Coordinates of N, CA, C and O in Angstrom, one line a residue:
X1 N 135.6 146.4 88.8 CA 135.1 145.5 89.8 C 136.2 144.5 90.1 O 136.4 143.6 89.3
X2 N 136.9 144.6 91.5 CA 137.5 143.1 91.6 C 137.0 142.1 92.7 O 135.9 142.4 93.2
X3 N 137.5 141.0 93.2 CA 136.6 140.4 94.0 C 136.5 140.9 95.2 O 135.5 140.6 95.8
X4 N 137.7 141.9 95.9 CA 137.3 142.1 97.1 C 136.6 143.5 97.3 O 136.5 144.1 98.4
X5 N 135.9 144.3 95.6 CA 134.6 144.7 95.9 C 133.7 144.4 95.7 O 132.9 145.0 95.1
X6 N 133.4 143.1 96.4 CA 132.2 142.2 96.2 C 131.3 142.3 97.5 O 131.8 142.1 98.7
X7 N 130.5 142.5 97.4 CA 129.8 142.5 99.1 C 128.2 142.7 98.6 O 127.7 142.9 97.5
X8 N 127.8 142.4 100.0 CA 125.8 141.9 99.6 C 125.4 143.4 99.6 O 126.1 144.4 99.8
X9 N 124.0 143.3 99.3 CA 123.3 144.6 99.5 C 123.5 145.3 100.5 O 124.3 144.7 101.3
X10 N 123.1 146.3 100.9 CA 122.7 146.5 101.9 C 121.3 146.6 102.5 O 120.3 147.1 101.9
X11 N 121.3 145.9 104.2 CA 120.7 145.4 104.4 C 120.0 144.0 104.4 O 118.9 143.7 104.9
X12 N 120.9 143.0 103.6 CA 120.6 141.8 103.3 C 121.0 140.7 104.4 O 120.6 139.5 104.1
X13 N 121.7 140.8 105.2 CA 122.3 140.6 106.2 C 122.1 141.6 107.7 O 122.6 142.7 107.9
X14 N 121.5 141.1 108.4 CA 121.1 141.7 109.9 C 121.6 141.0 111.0 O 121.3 139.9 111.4
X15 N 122.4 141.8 111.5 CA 123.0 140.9 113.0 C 122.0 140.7 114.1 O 121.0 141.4 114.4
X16 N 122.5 139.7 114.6 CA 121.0 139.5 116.0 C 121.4 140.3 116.7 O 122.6 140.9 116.5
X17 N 120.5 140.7 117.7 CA 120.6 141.6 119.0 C 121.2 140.6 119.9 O 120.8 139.4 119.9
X18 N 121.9 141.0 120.6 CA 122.8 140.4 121.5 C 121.5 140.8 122.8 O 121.3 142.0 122.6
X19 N 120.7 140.4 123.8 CA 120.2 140.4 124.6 C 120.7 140.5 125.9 O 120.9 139.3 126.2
X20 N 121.0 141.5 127.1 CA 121.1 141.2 128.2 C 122.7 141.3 128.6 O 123.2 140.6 129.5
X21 N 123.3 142.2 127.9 CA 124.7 142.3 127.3 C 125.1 144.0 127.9 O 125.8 144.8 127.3
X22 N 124.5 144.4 129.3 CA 125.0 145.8 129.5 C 123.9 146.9 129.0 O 123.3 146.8 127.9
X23 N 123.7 147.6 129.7 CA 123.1 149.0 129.4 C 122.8 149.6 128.4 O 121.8 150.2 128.0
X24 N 124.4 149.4 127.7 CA 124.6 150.2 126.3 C 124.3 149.3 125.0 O 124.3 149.7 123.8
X25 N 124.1 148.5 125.4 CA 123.1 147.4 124.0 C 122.0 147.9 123.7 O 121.5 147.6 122.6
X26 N 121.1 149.0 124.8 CA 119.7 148.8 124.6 C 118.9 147.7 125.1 O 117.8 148.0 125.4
X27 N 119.4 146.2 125.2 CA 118.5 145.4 125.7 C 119.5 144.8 126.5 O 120.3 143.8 126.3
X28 N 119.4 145.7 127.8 CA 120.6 145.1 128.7 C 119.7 145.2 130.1 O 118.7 145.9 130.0
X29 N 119.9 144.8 131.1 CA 119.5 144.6 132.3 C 118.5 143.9 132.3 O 118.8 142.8 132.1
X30 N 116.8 144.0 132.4 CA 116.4 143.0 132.2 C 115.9 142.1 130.8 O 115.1 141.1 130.9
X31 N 116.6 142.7 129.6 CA 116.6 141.7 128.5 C 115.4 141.8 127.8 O 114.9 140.9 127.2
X32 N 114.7 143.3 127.7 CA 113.3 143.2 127.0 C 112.2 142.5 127.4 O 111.3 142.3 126.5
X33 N 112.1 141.9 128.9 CA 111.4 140.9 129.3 C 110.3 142.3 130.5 O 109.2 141.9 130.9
X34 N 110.6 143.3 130.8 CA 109.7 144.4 131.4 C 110.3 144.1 132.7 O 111.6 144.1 132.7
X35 N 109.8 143.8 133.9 CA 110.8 143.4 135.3 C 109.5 142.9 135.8 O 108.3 143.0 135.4
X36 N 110.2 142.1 137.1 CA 109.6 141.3 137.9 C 108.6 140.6 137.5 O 108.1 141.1 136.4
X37 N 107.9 139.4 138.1 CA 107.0 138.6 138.1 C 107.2 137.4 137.3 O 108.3 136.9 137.2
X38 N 105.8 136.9 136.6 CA 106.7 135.4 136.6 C 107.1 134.8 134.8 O 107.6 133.8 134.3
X39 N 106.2 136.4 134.1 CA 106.8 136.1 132.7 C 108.3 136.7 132.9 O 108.7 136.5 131.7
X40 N 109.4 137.2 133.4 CA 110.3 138.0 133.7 C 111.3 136.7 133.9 O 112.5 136.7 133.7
X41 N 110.7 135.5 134.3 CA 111.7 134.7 134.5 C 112.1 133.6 133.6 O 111.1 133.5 132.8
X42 N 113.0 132.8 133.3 CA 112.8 131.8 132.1 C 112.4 130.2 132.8 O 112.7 129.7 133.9
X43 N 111.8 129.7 131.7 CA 111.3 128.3 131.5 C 109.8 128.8 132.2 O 109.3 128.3 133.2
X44 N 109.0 129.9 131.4 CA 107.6 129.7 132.0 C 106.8 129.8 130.7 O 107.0 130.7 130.0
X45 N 105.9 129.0 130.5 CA 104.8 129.3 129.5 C 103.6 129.0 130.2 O 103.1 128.0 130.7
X46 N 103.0 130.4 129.9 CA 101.1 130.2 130.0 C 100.4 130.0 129.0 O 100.0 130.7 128.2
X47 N 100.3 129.0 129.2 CA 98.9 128.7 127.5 C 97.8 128.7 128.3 O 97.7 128.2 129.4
X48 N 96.6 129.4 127.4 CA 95.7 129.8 127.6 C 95.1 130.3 128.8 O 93.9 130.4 129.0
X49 N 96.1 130.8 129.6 CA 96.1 131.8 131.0 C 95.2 132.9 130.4 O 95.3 133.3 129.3
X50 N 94.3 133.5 131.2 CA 93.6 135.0 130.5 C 93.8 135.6 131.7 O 92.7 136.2 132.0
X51 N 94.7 135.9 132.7 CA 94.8 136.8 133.6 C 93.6 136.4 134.7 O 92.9 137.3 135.2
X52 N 93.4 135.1 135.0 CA 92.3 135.0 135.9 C 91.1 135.2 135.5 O 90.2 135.0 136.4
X53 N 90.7 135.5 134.6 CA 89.7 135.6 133.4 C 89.5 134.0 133.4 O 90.5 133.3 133.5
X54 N 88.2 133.3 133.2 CA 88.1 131.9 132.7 C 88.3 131.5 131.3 O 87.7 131.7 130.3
X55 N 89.6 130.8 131.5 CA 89.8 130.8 129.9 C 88.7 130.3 128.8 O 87.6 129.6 129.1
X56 N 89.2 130.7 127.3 CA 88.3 130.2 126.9 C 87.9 128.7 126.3 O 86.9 128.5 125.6
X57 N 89.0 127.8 126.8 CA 88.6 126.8 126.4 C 88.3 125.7 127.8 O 88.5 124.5 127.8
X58 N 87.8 126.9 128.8 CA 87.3 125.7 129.9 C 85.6 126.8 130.1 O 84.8 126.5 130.9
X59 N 85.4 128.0 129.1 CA 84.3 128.1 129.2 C 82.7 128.1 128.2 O 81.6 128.6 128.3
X60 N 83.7 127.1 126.9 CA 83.1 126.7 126.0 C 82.8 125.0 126.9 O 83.5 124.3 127.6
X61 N 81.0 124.8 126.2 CA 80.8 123.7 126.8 C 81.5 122.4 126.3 O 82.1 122.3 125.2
X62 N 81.2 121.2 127.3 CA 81.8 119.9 126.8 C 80.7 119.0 126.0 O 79.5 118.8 126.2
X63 N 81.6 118.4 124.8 CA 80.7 117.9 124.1 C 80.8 116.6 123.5 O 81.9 116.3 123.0
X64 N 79.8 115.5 123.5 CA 80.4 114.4 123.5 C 80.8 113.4 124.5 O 81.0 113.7 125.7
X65 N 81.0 112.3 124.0 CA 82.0 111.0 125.0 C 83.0 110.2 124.1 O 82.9 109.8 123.0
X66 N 83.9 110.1 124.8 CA 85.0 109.1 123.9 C 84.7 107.7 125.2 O 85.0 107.5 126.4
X67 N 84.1 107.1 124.1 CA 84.2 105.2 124.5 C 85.5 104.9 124.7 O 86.2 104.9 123.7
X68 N 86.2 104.4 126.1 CA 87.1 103.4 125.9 C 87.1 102.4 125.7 O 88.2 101.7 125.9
X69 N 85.9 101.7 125.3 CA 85.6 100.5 125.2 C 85.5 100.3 123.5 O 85.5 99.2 123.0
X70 N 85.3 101.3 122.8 CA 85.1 101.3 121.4 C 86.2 100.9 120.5 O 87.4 101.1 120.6
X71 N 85.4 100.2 119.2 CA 85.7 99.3 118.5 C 86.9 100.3 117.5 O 86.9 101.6 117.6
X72 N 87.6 99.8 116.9 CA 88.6 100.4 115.6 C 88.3 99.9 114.7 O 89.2 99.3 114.2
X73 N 86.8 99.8 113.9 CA 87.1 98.9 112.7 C 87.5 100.0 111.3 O 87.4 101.2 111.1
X74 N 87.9 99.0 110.4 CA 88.4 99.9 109.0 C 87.0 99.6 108.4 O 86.5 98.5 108.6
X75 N 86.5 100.4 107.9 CA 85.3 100.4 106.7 C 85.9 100.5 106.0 O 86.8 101.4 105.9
X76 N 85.5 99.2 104.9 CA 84.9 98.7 103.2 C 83.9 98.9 102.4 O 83.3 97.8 102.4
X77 N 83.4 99.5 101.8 CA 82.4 99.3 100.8 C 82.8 98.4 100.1 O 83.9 97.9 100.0
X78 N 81.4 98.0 99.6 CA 81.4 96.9 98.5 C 81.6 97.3 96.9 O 81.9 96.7 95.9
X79 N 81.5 98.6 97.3 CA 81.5 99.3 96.0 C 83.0 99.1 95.5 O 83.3 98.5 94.5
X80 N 83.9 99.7 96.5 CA 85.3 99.9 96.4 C 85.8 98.4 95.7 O 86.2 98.1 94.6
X81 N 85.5 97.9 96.8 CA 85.8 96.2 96.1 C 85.6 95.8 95.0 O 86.6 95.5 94.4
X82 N 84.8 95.8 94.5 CA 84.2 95.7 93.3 C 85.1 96.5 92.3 O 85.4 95.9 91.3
X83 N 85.5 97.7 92.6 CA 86.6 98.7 91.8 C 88.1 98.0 92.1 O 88.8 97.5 91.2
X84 N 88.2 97.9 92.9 CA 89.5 97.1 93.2 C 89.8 95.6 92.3 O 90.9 95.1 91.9
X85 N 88.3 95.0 92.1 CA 88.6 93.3 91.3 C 88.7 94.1 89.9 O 89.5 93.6 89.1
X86 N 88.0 95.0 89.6 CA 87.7 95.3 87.9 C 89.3 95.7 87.6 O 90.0 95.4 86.7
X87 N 89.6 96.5 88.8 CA 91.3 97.2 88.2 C 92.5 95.8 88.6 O 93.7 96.0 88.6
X88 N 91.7 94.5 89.0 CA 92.9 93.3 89.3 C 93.6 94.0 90.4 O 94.8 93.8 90.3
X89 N 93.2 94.8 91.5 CA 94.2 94.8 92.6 C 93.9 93.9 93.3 O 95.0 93.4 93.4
X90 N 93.1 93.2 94.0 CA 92.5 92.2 94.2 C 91.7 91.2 93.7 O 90.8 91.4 92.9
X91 N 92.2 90.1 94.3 CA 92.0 88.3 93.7 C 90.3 88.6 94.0 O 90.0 89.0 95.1
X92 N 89.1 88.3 93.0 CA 88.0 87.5 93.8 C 87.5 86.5 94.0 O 86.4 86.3 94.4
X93 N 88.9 85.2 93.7 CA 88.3 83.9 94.1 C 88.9 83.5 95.1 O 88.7 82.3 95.6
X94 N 90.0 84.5 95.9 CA 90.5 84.1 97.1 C 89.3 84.3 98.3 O 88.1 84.3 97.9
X95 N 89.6 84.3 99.3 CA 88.7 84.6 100.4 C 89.5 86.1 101.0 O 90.7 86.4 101.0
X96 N 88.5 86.7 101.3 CA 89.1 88.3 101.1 C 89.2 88.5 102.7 O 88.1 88.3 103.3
X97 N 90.2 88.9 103.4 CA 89.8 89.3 105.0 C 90.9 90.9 105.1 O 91.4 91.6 104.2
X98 N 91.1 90.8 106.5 CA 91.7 92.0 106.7 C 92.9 91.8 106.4 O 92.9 92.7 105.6
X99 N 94.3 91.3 106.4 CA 95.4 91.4 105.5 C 95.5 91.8 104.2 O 96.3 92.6 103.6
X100 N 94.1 90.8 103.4 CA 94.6 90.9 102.3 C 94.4 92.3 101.0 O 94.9 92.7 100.0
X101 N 92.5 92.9 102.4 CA 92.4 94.1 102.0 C 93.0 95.2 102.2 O 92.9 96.2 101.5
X102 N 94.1 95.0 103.9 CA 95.1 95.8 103.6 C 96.1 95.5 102.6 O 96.0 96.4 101.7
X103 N 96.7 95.0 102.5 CA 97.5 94.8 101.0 C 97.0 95.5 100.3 O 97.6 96.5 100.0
X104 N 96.1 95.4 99.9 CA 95.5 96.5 98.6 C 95.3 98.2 98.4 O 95.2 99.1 97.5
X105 N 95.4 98.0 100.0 CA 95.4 99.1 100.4 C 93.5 100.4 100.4 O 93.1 101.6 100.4
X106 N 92.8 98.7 100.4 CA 91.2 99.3 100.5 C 91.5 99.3 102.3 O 91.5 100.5 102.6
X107 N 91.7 98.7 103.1 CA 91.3 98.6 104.4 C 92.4 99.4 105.5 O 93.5 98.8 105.8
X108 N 92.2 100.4 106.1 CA 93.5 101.7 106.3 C 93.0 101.3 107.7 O 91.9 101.0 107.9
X109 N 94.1 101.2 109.0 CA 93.7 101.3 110.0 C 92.9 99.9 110.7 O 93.4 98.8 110.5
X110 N 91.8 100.0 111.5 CA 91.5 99.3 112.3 C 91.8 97.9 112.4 O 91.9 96.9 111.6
X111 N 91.8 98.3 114.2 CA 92.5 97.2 114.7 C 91.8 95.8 115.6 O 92.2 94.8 116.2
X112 N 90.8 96.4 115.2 CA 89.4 95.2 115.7 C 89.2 94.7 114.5 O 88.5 93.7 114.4
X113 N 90.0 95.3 113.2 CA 89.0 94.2 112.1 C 88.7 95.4 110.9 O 88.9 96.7 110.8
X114 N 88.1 94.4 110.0 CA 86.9 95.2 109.1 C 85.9 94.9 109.1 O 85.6 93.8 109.3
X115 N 84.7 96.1 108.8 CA 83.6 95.9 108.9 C 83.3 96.3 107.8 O 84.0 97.1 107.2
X116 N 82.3 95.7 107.2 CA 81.7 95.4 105.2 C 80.6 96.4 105.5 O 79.6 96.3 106.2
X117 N 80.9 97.6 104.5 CA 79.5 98.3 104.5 C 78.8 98.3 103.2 O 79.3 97.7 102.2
X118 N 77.5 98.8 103.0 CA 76.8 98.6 101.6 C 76.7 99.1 100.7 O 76.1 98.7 99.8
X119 N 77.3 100.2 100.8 CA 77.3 101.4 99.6 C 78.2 101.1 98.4 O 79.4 100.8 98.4
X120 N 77.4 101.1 97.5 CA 78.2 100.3 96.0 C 77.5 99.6 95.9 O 76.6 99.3 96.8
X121 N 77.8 98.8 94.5 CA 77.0 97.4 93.7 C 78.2 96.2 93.8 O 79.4 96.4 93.5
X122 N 77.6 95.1 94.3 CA 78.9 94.0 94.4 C 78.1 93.5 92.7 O 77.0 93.8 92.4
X123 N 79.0 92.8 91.9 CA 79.2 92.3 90.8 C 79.6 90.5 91.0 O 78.7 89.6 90.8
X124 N 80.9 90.3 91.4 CA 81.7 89.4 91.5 C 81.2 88.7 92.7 O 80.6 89.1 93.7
X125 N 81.3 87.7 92.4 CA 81.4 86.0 93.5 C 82.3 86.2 94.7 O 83.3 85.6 94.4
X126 N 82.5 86.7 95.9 CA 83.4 86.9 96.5 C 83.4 86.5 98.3 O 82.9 87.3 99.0
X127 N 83.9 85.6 98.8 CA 83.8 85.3 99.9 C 84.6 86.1 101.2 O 85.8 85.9 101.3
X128 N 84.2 86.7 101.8 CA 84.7 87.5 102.9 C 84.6 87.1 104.2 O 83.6 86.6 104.8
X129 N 85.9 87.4 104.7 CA 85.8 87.0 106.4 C 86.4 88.1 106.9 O 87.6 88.5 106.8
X130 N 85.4 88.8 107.7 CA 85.0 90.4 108.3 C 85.0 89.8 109.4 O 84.8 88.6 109.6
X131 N 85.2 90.9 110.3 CA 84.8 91.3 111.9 C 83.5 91.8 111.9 O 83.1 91.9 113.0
X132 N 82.9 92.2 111.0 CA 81.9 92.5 110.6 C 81.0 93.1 109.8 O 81.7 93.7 109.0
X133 N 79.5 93.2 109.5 CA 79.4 93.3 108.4 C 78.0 94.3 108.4 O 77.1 93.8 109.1
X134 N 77.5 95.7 107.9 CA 76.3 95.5 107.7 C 75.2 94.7 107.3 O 75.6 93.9 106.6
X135 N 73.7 94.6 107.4 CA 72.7 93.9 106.6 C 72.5 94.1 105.2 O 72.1 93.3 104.3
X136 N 72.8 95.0 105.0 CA 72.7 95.5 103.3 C 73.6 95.0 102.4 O 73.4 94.5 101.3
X137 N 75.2 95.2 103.5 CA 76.3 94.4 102.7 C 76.3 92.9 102.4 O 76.9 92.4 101.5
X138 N 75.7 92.3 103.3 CA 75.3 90.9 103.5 C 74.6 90.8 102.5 O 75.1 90.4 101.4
X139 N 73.3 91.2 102.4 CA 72.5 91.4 101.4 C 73.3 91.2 100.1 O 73.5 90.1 99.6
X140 N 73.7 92.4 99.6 CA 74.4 92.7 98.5 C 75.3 91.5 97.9 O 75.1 91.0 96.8
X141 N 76.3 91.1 98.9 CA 77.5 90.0 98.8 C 76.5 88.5 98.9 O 77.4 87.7 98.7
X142 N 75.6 87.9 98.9 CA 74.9 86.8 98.8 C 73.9 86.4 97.5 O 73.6 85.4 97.0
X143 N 73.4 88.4 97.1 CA 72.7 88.3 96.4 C 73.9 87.8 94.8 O 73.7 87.1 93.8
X144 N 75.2 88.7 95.3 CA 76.3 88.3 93.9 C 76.5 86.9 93.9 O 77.2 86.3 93.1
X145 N 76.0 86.4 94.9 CA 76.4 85.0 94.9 C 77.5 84.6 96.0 O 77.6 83.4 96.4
X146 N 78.2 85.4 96.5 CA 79.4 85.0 97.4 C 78.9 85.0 99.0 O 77.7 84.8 99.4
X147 N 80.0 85.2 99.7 CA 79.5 84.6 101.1 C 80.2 85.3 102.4 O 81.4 85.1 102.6
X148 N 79.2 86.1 103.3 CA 80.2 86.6 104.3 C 80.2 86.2 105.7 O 79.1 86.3 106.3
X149 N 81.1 85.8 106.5 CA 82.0 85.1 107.4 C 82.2 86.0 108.2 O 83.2 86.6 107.9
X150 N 81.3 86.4 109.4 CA 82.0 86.9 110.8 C 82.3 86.5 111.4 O 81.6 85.8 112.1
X151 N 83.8 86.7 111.5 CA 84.4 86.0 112.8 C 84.2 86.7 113.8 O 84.4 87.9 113.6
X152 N 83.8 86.2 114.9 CA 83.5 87.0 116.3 C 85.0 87.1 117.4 O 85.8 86.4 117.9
X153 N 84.7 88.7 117.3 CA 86.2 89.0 117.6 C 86.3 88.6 119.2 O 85.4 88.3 119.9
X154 N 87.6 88.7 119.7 CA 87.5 88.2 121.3 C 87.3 89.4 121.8 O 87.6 90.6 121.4
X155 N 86.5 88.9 122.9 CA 85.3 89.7 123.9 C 86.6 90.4 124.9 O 87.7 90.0 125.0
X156 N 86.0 91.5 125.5 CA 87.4 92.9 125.8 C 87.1 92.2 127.7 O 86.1 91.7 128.2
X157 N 88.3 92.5 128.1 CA 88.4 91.5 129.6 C 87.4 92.0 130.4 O 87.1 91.3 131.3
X158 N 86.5 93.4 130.3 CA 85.6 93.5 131.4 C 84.2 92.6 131.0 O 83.3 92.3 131.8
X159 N 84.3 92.4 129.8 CA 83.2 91.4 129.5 C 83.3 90.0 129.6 O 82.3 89.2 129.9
X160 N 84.3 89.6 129.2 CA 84.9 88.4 130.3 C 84.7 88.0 131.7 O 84.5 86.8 132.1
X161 N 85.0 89.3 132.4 CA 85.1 89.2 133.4 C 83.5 89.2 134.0 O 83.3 88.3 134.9
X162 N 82.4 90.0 133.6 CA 81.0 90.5 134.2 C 80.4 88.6 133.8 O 79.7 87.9 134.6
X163 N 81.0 88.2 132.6 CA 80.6 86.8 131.9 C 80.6 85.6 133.2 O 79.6 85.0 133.7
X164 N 82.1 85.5 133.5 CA 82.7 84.7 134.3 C 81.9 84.8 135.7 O 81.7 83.7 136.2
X165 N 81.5 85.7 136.4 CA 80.9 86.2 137.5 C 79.3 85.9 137.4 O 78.7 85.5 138.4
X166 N 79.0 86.1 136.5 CA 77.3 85.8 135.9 C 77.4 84.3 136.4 O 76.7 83.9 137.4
X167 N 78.3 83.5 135.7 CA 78.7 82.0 135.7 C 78.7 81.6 137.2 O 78.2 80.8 138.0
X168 N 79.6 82.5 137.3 CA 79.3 81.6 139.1 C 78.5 81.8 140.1 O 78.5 81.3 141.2
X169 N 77.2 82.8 139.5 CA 76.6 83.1 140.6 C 75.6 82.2 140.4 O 74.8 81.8 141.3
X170 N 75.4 81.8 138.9 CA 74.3 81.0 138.6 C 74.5 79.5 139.7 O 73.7 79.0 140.5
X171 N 76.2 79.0 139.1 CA 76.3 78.2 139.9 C 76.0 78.0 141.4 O 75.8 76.9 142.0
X172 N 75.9 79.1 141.9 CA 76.3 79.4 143.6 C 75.0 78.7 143.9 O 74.9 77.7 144.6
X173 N 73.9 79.4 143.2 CA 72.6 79.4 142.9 C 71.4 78.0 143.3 O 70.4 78.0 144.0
X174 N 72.1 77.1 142.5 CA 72.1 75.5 142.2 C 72.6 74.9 143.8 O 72.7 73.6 143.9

């Protein structure tokens, strides 16, 4: 054996087909594409075309509404919390809001705030300032003794706006 009888298996190595390269390639004139029309030509993609067939995803029904007016809050359990003070990832004599439970990495996401839900046992003395809160969690967090603080988030401009209009017509009114 010396080095220059060294070589790969065979077959381990496959050359591309050269496409559209003459007659005698096999994939020469129109390049494996069949002829004419409008898959034959390049830069076209049909997604979900069915040949004039209704496709199938305009003949499955529509389901649902997406609110654009809808809230982003991150959901908290109280339970979590509570897991969070026992493991010292969080202070519970601070005042807890959304920075500091992101920091912790309890509160992922929303951008309206956090909203305090009730699932879990609160333990700890702990005062919270939420965007919002369930009744249960309220419940829960008062019964441990601590205290929760909704701040009322600012009102989205078309309610502003319906607000401001109410306002003047009362005025007009007078």
């Amino acid at each position: 054996m010396k080095l220059n009888d060294i070589r790969d298996n065979p077959g381990a190595r496959k050359t591309r087909i050269r496409i559209g390269r003459g007659i005698g390639s096999g994939k020469g004139k129109t390049g494996g594409r069949g002829q004419k029309g409008q898959k034959s030509r390049s830069g076209v993609a049909i997604k979900g075309f069915e040949g004039g067939q209704m496709p199938l995803h305009m003949r499955l029904p529509k389901r649902g509404f997406n609110n654009p007016f809808g809230k982003d809050f991150a959901e908290v359990n109280i339970g979590m919390v509570q897991k969070f003070i026992d493991a010292e990832k969080l202070d519970g004599s601070k005042v807890l809001d959304h920075e500091t439970l992101r920091a912790a990495g309890l509160a992922r996401g929303g951008k309206d705030g956090v909203r305090l839900l009730g699932k879990g046992e609160l333990k700890a003395k702990v005062t919270f300032k939420v965007a919002g809160a369930s009744k249960g969690a309220i419940e829960a967090v008062e019964k441990a003794g601590g205290k929760v603080e909704v701040i009322a988030a600012d009102k989205p401009e078309h309610e502003k706006k319906a607000a401001r209009a109410e306002a003047n017509k009362a005025k007009k009114a007078k």
